[in-house]
Amino acid sequence: QSALTQPASVSGSPGQSITISCTGTSADVGGYNYVSWYQHHPGKPPQLVIYDVRKRPSGVSSRFSGSRSGNTASLTVSRLQAEDEADYYCSSYTGTHKLVFGGGTKLTVL
Amino acid sequence: QVQLVQSGAEVKKTGASVTVSCMTSGYTFTTYGVTWVRQAPGQGLEWMGMISATNGYTSYALKYQDRVTLTTDTSTSTAYMQLRSLTSADTAVYYCARDYYGSGSFRIDSWGQGTLVTVSS
């Protein structure tokens, strides 16, 4: 199973919005409603910010939103804050209880 | 609150095996599964496998299926990951995480603190 494709890096200024893409195939991103996004600060465990394509766990800021079009899922972070600077990973269920992650995207808040 | 507490850092020789434990609390262990993920230095997250704490069903990434064994002890709400035939490429931080699959939903919503495994010759 190949990793999902994410841009290596994105950046934005405080207050702006950014979008991170996650491209897979019809066997993963496009085939199941089980795409998740994780925020990962170095030295800490990852934190779930979006699951089931667009659902937000309790306690996660409404500035985080998810969507999907075909085989590409997207994470949008609105009203950027300095604390949003982190690595972001998408993941997708691929059937028979298997999972695949994206390569990760480094978000820099300028 | 939900907690997953992993065992401490390990240093192993090439060819050895390592077992990482993941002690859980704050939820009904057998209602969820446990997923294992690793991150090598400078690399991204990599899914290794998952185990259902309900019935012990396991699923492994093809890359690891010959070298990894996932188990659970429901009496202590603890999950274990054993990785065999270690090489320097297995040097990484290993995470356990709680997963839920059912009712039209799948998520990995709580993570352990990570365990650094260093493999050297």
Coordinates of C-alpha atoms in Angstrom, one line a residue, chain A residues 18-98:
Chain A
I18 CA -4.6 27.3 4.3
T19 CA -5.6 24.0 2.7
I20 CA -3.7 20.8 2.7
S21 CA -4.5 18.1 0.1
C22 CA -4.3 14.4 0.5
T23 CA -4.5 12.4 -2.7
G24 CA -5.1 8.6 -2.9
T25 CA -7.1 6.3 -5.0
S26 CA -10.5 4.8 -5.2
A27 CA -9.2 2.0 -3.0
D28 CA -8.6 4.3 -0.1
V29 CA -9.5 8.0 0.0
G30 CA -12.2 7.7 -2.7
G31 CA -13.6 4.4 -1.6
Y32 CA -14.3 4.9 2.1
N33 CA -15.7 7.7 4.3
Y34 CA -12.9 7.0 6.8
V35 CA -10.3 9.8 6.1
S36 CA -8.7 11.4 9.2
W37 CA -6.3 14.2 9.8
Y38 CA -3.8 14.5 12.7
Q39 CA -1.9 17.4 14.0
H40 CA 1.6 16.5 15.2
H41 CA 3.8 18.8 17.2
P42 CA 7.4 17.4 17.5
G43 CA 8.0 15.5 20.7
K44 CA 4.3 15.0 21.4
P45 CA 1.9 12.4 20.2
P46 CA -0.3 13.1 17.2
Q47 CA -3.8 14.6 17.9
L48 CA -6.9 13.8 15.9
V49 CA -8.4 16.9 14.4
I50 CA -10.8 15.5 11.7
Y51 CA -12.3 12.0 11.2
D52 CA -14.8 10.4 8.8
V53 CA -13.8 13.0 6.2
R54 CA -15.4 16.0 7.9
K55 CA -16.3 15.3 11.5
R56 CA -14.5 17.2 14.3
P57 CA -13.8 15.5 17.7
S58 CA -15.1 17.4 20.7
G59 CA -12.6 19.9 21.9
V60 CA -11.0 20.6 18.5
S61 CA -11.3 24.1 17.2
S62 CA -14.0 24.9 14.6
R63 CA -11.2 26.5 12.6
F64 CA -10.3 23.0 11.4
S65 CA -12.6 21.5 8.6
G66 CA -12.3 18.6 6.3
S67 CA -13.7 17.8 2.8
R68 CA -13.3 15.4 -0.1
S69 CA -13.6 15.5 -3.8
G70 CA -13.1 12.2 -5.6
N71 CA -9.8 10.6 -4.5
T72 CA -8.5 13.8 -2.9
A73 CA -9.3 14.9 0.7
S74 CA -8.5 18.3 2.1
L75 CA -7.9 19.9 5.5
T76 CA -8.6 23.6 5.8
V77 CA -7.3 25.6 8.8
S78 CA -9.0 29.0 9.0
R79 CA -7.9 32.1 10.9
L80 CA -4.4 30.7 11.3
Q81 CA -2.7 31.0 14.7
A82 CA 0.9 30.5 15.7
E83 CA -0.1 27.4 17.7
D84 CA -1.3 25.7 14.4
E85 CA 2.3 25.4 13.3
A86 CA 2.9 21.6 13.2
D87 CA 3.1 18.6 10.9
Y88 CA -0.2 17.4 9.6
Y89 CA -1.0 13.9 8.4
C90 CA -3.9 12.4 6.6
S91 CA -4.9 8.7 6.9
S92 CA -7.4 6.5 5.1
Y93 CA -8.9 3.2 5.8
T94 CA -8.1 0.8 2.9
G95 CA -10.3 -2.1 3.7
T96 CA -9.9 -5.3 5.8
H97 CA -8.9 -3.3 8.8
K98 CA -5.9 -1.7 7.2

